Amino acid sequence: MSTTIRFKIDGKEIIAEKGQTIVEAAKANGVYIPTLCNFEGLPPKGCCRMCTVKLNKRYMTACTTPAADGMEVESDTPEINDFRKGIIELLFVSGNHFCPACEKSGNCELQALAYRFKMMVPRFPFLFPQKGLDASSPKLIKEQNRCIMCKRCIKAIKDDEGRSYFAYQYRGNKLEVILDKKLGKEISDALARKAMDTCPVGSIIYKELGYYQPIGKRKYDKEPIGSDIEVQQ
Amino acid sequence: MEKKIIATTSLAGCFGCHMSFLDIDERILDLIELVEFNKSPIDDIKNFTKQVDIGLIEGGCCNSENIELLKLFRENCNILVSFGECAIMGGLPALRNGIPIEECLQEAYIDGPTVGENKQKILPNNEELPMLLDKVYPCHEIVKIDYFLPGCPPRAELIWNALVALVTGKEMELPYEVVKFD
Amino acid sequence: MKDKIIKITSRYQNDRHRLMDILIDIHDLQGYVSDTDIEVLAQQLGMSEVEINETVTFYHFFSKKPRGKYNIFLNNSITAFMRGREKVKKTLEEECGTKIGSVSPDGLFGLYSTSCMGMNDQGPSAIINDKVFTNLTPYRVRKLIADLKSGKTLDEAIYESTGDGNNSDPDVRSMVFNNIRKRMILLERNYKKFEVIRNLLIKHSPDEIVGIVEESNLRGRGGAGFPTGLKWRFGRRVEADHRVIICNADEGEPGTFKDRVLLTEFPDLVFEGMVIAAYATSADIGLVYLRYEYRYLYKYLNRILDEMRKQNLLGENIAGVKHFNFDIRIQLGAGAYVCGEESALIESLEGKRGEPRDKPPFPVQNGYLGYPTIVNNVETLAAAVRIVKNGADWFKGFGTTDSLGTKLLSVSGDCKFPGIYEVEWGTSIREVMEMSGADDVQAIQVGGPSGVMISVKDIDSLGTTDLMKWYKPSGMMVAQKTFDRRLSYSDLPTGGSIMIFNSQRDLLNEVVMNFMDFFIEESCGSCSTCRNLPFLMKKKLEKIVSGHGVRKDIDDLLNWGRIIKVSRCGLGQTAANPVVSSILNFRYLYEQHVKAMADFDNVFDMEKSVEAANNFVGRKTILHHV
Ligand SMILES: Cc1cc2nc3c(=O)[nH]c(=O)nc-3n(C[C@H](O)[C@H](O)[C@H](O)COP(=O)(O)O)c2cc1C
Ligand code: SF4
Ligand code: SF4
Ligand code: FES
Ligand code: FES
């Protein structure tokens, strides 16, 4: 039985393996679908809605939807791109993102997406929510002002028994992601670094490490996010 | 072609954006061919002497004087541009936005480790001083702003491209490297 | 406390999937769960503390701070406000000596707000230590609080009289009323308990039962309208060791209360429906997800289940059908509207925060503990019994071609006779207005805040109803239609909530604002869109209502309302509906508020914004105007 499937994204023929999500299949075919909460190797959980595409007149998240034969996916359209830009703007106004003073600036995926979508100013008013910072772990700082609740750290950072170091707290617009006080005290060096690298923004900071790359040499200084996927073709 | 008239000001900013403006280097000579400066720290004209085409605003609004100046600019400029993160979203001054103003004042003038001598616990309250706002406001939350140039500071290239576009009426060039938030 | 917690967790075999029950038990014991309790729980269940905390902080009825001896949750649905909630709240605050959201200094009373609790026809109502108090007035509140202060128990304090029907059952004893106003095939009194299980299952193969339900075209009554037979067939088809039937009794959509009435008057019918569904799909696990607000029915419902077990209507080889083993457990929720969404409900059943899952996979493929799971609404299951009993053809005699049978409507708001109406599909909105005695109607909300808002403009002189469907979660917008829209899946689908607003109501300030508060409160928060947009939209609406709006603000609201449709579940997808649909149907209300000539206003008020700093430094505010 053939495991190859064919479908289309914005009219472009995509050849994929059965079981791949739309995002994975797109990537393998040199098509970039913007993602934010998705992280290779972790089970997807459609939190950010950045990868929204249109499928049979319905909005679906491409990071969670398996590719299927004959699909006609709309992705790079004015409508969808306006939603995506809107989502980026939402994440900016609902947190406190002072890029000029952020350790992650230049390597931040949220910022990079804002560049790619040419966000000059959010369409929403800035909310300046009151948020704190937890520096009780000897290795990590959890900077709540920057967290976008993408859930990556929750899924990625676990101990040997599968217990999460991070978890959600509360719900709705009070939602936050917190670090377990006990586990955070004993977190290993490697896991702490992994936590920082998993976070798309500057919400998990490895202590005493910051601004270590000069401006111009950072990940998104020169090339837009996603351009590595697009050049592959 | 008649020269466009430009005005600039710095509200709650650090003048970094103005410095970056000057970073257009020798192109400032080209600019002088195209525009005339009115109220601006660049030529030190203190008051508007005529209606201006383009106003550039650096910095957000942290006190009553900022608000008054911004409104003055809105009245006197046909096009108003927020340039720099501070004008667009408050920038570093807005780091205080999560903290009650009373606490900020207490820390800045009484309790802070850098206060030095303030035995009488004097808080600045002279009528001459601008009044502090409860938070730092992005300019477009006070008056209508027509264009936004992000960056801290905005790259000189971005400022140059924007001015050329505004002066010539042509589409603005936006290469990837020029739009940055830091 | 530690020992007590260990005792509780071992009652549930230290199974983390039973965390909801464990937390409810702890609350029963001491009213809240502390950080040290969480520490013990984490050890017992092999989880990290933040994971436990995640569940605790998600649900409205759980608390990490001590609460009062009596905890009063005052309902804040829109119809409660229309029936004097503000006065009731004020009296409560005065009598208890504390504000909503806090505990009185003597520790006697905790006061809280809570979303619609399924009592819209008898509000304002409140839950006090799991008991329901309806039709509250300042007088009744004063008396009640005085009684409690004088040391009377809740039972002594309330029951001036108990409600009608089984509300007076010794295991219920609540003051709730059923208010059944119209009965048809579902609510008719001739129900002979468990006839189908006893006599018919043995005569039909599971496939035949699915066939009958398919043939009847029964569609889900929980709101989404998925064909029930098809859902059962799907569930049947998936290979698995276990299959699960879930009865969705979360009934959280503001304005609905028909599941409450069904569970009060016809619990046997509902449970029989579950057994039939289990037989049809070869399921062995049965769960009822009962919203916490209906906990006063818990004991009574369990009694019925016990009776069924005794009669071999649950258990093994049910009613003599070999290898047909099935039992039902009732799981209590803990206050979260989103848990009515089937996949969130399953997460909650597994002891987690009620966060909807991404679909696909659907619950029928991968549901509770990974097993194929069929989630059906209370009313759907009840209807299935009638159908299997009387046949698909009989059922097809009711309703319209695309919507067969009847629908229970929960009618509330500005009408003389709020309550439950069983009507045939195809009944028009005008008929519902007439039945319920609603003469003065400005607008009708069909299907709760996430449903459809209908405007009735000057109904007498125009003779037409100006109806428009809110756009559906799929993003489809249906053009305006006129006069007498009918309740049906193709025209006006509904889960049955009908709220009526008379011409005196301020639709924007009261109604739409209340609905937005509901979505802000109830979002699970996982989607960037649903977490943030309702709040931003409400702020924008406040700006407009306060007279600072400009035309662009209305356009912004429509644009933002489109963005939120990319949210994961129906809650987010419909959360902008109150705003969007009121703009579409009542645009003139917005136009009245916005400034016609201005193109900019951002509400900035210099005087207000310098006040705090000036007060602190001790100077007068002198404004220079430029
Ligand atoms: C936010 C949200 C809340 C819901 N609440 C309920 C509910 O309280 N009761 C219910 O039966 N269905 C509710 N549903 C619909 C369920 O997801 C599901 O479709 C339904 O239980 C299926 O049963 P049915 O096919 O018998 O209608 C809700 C859906 C959403 C999106
Ligand atoms: S801390 Fe970082 S990785 Fe974790 S949820 Fe927040 S933004 Fe995502
Ligand atoms: S739409 Fe809202 S309630 Fe539904 S999953 Fe997303 S955040 Fe949660
Ligand atoms: S990347 Fe798909 S929802 Fe976030
Ligand atoms: S002053 Fe230019 S960005 Fe702050």
mmCIF file of N, CA, C and O and ligand atoms in Angstrom, chain A residues 100, chain B residues 10-18 20 57-60 83-88 90-93 149-154 181, ligand 5:
data_model
loop_
_atom_site.group_PDB
_atom_site.id
_atom_site.type_symbol
_atom_site.label_atom_id
_atom_site.label_comp_id
_atom_site.label_asym_id
_atom_site.label_seq_id
_atom_site.Cartn_x
_atom_site.Cartn_y
_atom_site.Cartn_z
ATOM 1 N N PRO A 100 13.755 46.153 23.122
ATOM 2 C CA PRO A 100 15.093 46.737 23.246
ATOM 3 C C PRO A 100 15.844 46.219 24.475
ATOM 4 O O PRO A 100 17.070 46.228 24.490
ATOM 5 N N SER B 10 11.340 65.420 20.810
ATOM 6 C CA SER B 10 11.530 64.255 21.660
ATOM 7 C C SER B 10 10.678 64.428 22.905
ATOM 8 O O SER B 10 10.816 65.401 23.633
ATOM 9 N N LEU B 11 9.760 63.487 23.124
ATOM 10 C CA LEU B 11 8.940 63.511 24.344
ATOM 11 C C LEU B 11 9.660 62.657 25.383
ATOM 12 O O LEU B 11 10.799 62.936 25.709
ATOM 13 N N ALA B 12 8.995 61.591 25.889
ATOM 14 C CA ALA B 12 9.692 60.735 26.849
ATOM 15 C C ALA B 12 10.590 59.771 26.092
ATOM 16 O O ALA B 12 10.301 58.585 25.968
ATOM 17 N N GLY B 13 11.662 60.297 25.545
ATOM 18 C CA GLY B 13 12.630 59.489 24.806
ATOM 19 C C GLY B 13 14.020 59.844 25.250
ATOM 20 O O GLY B 13 14.202 60.664 26.150
ATOM 21 N N CYS B 14 15.016 59.235 24.606
ATOM 22 C CA CYS B 14 16.387 59.451 25.058
ATOM 23 C C CYS B 14 17.208 60.201 24.015
ATOM 24 O O CYS B 14 18.408 60.294 24.119
ATOM 25 N N PHE B 15 16.535 60.704 23.010
ATOM 26 C CA PHE B 15 17.193 61.355 21.877
ATOM 27 C C PHE B 15 17.930 60.362 20.993
ATOM 28 O O PHE B 15 18.586 60.748 20.029
ATOM 29 N N GLY B 16 17.832 59.095 21.314
ATOM 30 C CA GLY B 16 18.466 58.071 20.478
ATOM 31 C C GLY B 16 17.917 58.096 19.066
ATOM 32 O O GLY B 16 18.654 57.921 18.086
ATOM 33 N N CYS B 17 16.609 58.317 18.958
ATOM 34 C CA CYS B 17 16.007 58.314 17.631
ATOM 35 C C CYS B 17 16.517 59.485 16.803
ATOM 36 O O CYS B 17 16.755 59.364 15.606
ATOM 37 N N HIS B 18 16.678 60.630 17.461
ATOM 38 C CA HIS B 18 17.250 61.774 16.745
ATOM 39 C C HIS B 18 18.693 61.488 16.320
ATOM 40 O O HIS B 18 19.109 61.852 15.225
ATOM 41 N N SER B 20 19.883 58.659 15.634
ATOM 42 C CA SER B 20 19.818 57.734 14.513
ATOM 43 C C SER B 20 19.448 58.473 13.225
ATOM 44 O O SER B 20 19.942 58.169 12.145
ATOM 45 N N ILE B 57 7.797 62.317 15.812
ATOM 46 C CA ILE B 57 7.720 62.294 17.267
ATOM 47 C C ILE B 57 8.581 61.158 17.810
ATOM 48 O O ILE B 57 8.392 60.003 17.477
ATOM 49 N N GLU B 58 9.525 61.525 18.658
ATOM 50 C CA GLU B 58 10.291 60.522 19.393
ATOM 51 C C GLU B 58 9.749 60.486 20.817
ATOM 52 O O GLU B 58 9.423 61.526 21.391
ATOM 53 N N GLY B 59 9.640 59.288 21.373
ATOM 54 C CA GLY B 59 9.247 59.160 22.779
ATOM 55 C C GLY B 59 7.750 59.119 22.980
ATOM 56 O O GLY B 59 6.970 59.652 22.187
ATOM 57 N N GLY B 60 7.350 58.464 24.060
ATOM 58 C CA GLY B 60 5.938 58.401 24.412
ATOM 59 C C GLY B 60 5.595 59.536 25.357
ATOM 60 O O GLY B 60 6.361 60.497 25.499
ATOM 61 N N PHE B 83 8.203 57.877 15.621
ATOM 62 C CA PHE B 83 9.417 57.129 15.295
ATOM 63 C C PHE B 83 10.123 56.650 16.547
ATOM 64 O O PHE B 83 10.379 57.389 17.466
ATOM 65 N N GLY B 84 10.387 55.342 16.560
ATOM 66 C CA GLY B 84 11.022 54.721 17.714
ATOM 67 C C GLY B 84 10.034 53.988 18.598
ATOM 68 O O GLY B 84 8.851 54.314 18.647
ATOM 69 N N GLU B 85 10.535 52.973 19.293
ATOM 70 C CA GLU B 85 9.692 52.140 20.148
ATOM 71 C C GLU B 85 8.996 52.957 21.232
ATOM 72 O O GLU B 85 7.861 52.682 21.599
ATOM 73 N N CYS B 86 9.700 53.971 21.759
ATOM 74 C CA CYS B 86 9.103 54.734 22.856
ATOM 75 C C CYS B 86 7.842 55.436 22.391
ATOM 76 O O CYS B 86 6.838 55.454 23.089
ATOM 77 N N ALA B 87 7.894 56.038 21.205
ATOM 78 C CA ALA B 87 6.716 56.713 20.688
ATOM 79 C C ALA B 87 5.626 55.692 20.377
ATOM 80 O O ALA B 87 4.446 55.939 20.605
ATOM 81 N N ILE B 88 6.032 54.523 19.896
ATOM 82 C CA ILE B 88 5.057 53.521 19.453
ATOM 83 C C ILE B 88 4.437 52.773 20.623
ATOM 84 O O ILE B 88 3.229 52.540 20.649
ATOM 85 N N GLY B 90 5.695 53.151 24.166
ATOM 86 C CA GLY B 90 6.157 53.592 25.472
ATOM 87 C C GLY B 90 7.631 53.336 25.689
ATOM 88 O O GLY B 90 8.300 54.085 26.392
ATOM 89 N N GLY B 91 8.125 52.215 25.123
ATOM 90 C CA GLY B 91 9.546 51.889 25.236
ATOM 91 C C GLY B 91 9.980 51.685 26.671
ATOM 92 O O GLY B 91 9.167 51.396 27.555
ATOM 93 N N LEU B 92 11.277 51.867 26.904
ATOM 94 C CA LEU B 92 11.784 51.583 28.242
ATOM 95 C C LEU B 92 11.102 52.398 29.341
ATOM 96 O O LEU B 92 10.854 51.878 30.430
ATOM 97 N N PRO B 93 10.769 53.674 29.106
ATOM 98 C CA PRO B 93 10.055 54.390 30.175
ATOM 99 C C PRO B 93 8.794 53.655 30.616
ATOM 100 O O PRO B 93 8.399 53.739 31.778
ATOM 101 N N LEU B 149 7.383 54.132 12.680
ATOM 102 C CA LEU B 149 8.705 53.636 12.294
ATOM 103 C C LEU B 149 9.336 52.946 13.492
ATOM 104 O O LEU B 149 9.913 53.604 14.364
ATOM 105 N N PRO B 150 9.218 51.625 13.578
ATOM 106 C CA PRO B 150 9.725 50.933 14.755
ATOM 107 C C PRO B 150 11.250 50.890 14.809
ATOM 108 O O PRO B 150 11.924 51.129 13.818
ATOM 109 N N GLY B 151 11.744 50.526 15.990
ATOM 110 C CA GLY B 151 13.184 50.395 16.188
ATOM 111 C C GLY B 151 13.598 51.137 17.433
ATOM 112 O O GLY B 151 12.946 52.088 17.835
ATOM 113 N N CYS B 152 14.652 50.670 18.066
ATOM 114 C CA CYS B 152 15.169 51.370 19.243
ATOM 115 C C CYS B 152 16.663 51.497 19.102
ATOM 116 O O CYS B 152 17.400 50.707 19.631
ATOM 117 N N PRO B 153 17.131 52.445 18.384
ATOM 118 C CA PRO B 153 16.337 53.403 17.608
ATOM 119 C C PRO B 153 15.982 52.827 16.235
ATOM 120 O O PRO B 153 16.569 51.827 15.827
ATOM 121 N N PRO B 154 15.082 53.493 15.520
ATOM 122 C CA PRO B 154 14.819 53.060 14.151
ATOM 123 C C PRO B 154 16.097 53.202 13.344
ATOM 124 O O PRO B 154 16.855 54.158 13.545
ATOM 125 N N PHE B 181 12.982 45.897 16.082
ATOM 126 C CA PHE B 181 12.413 46.512 17.292
ATOM 127 C C PHE B 181 13.482 46.865 18.318
ATOM 128 O O PHE B 181 13.181 47.318 19.409
HETATM 129 S S1 FES D 5 13.996 57.175 22.377
HETATM 130 FE FE1 FES D 5 14.100 56.225 20.477
HETATM 131 S S2 FES D 5 13.368 54.264 20.894
HETATM 132 FE FE2 FES D 5 13.310 55.136 22.870
#
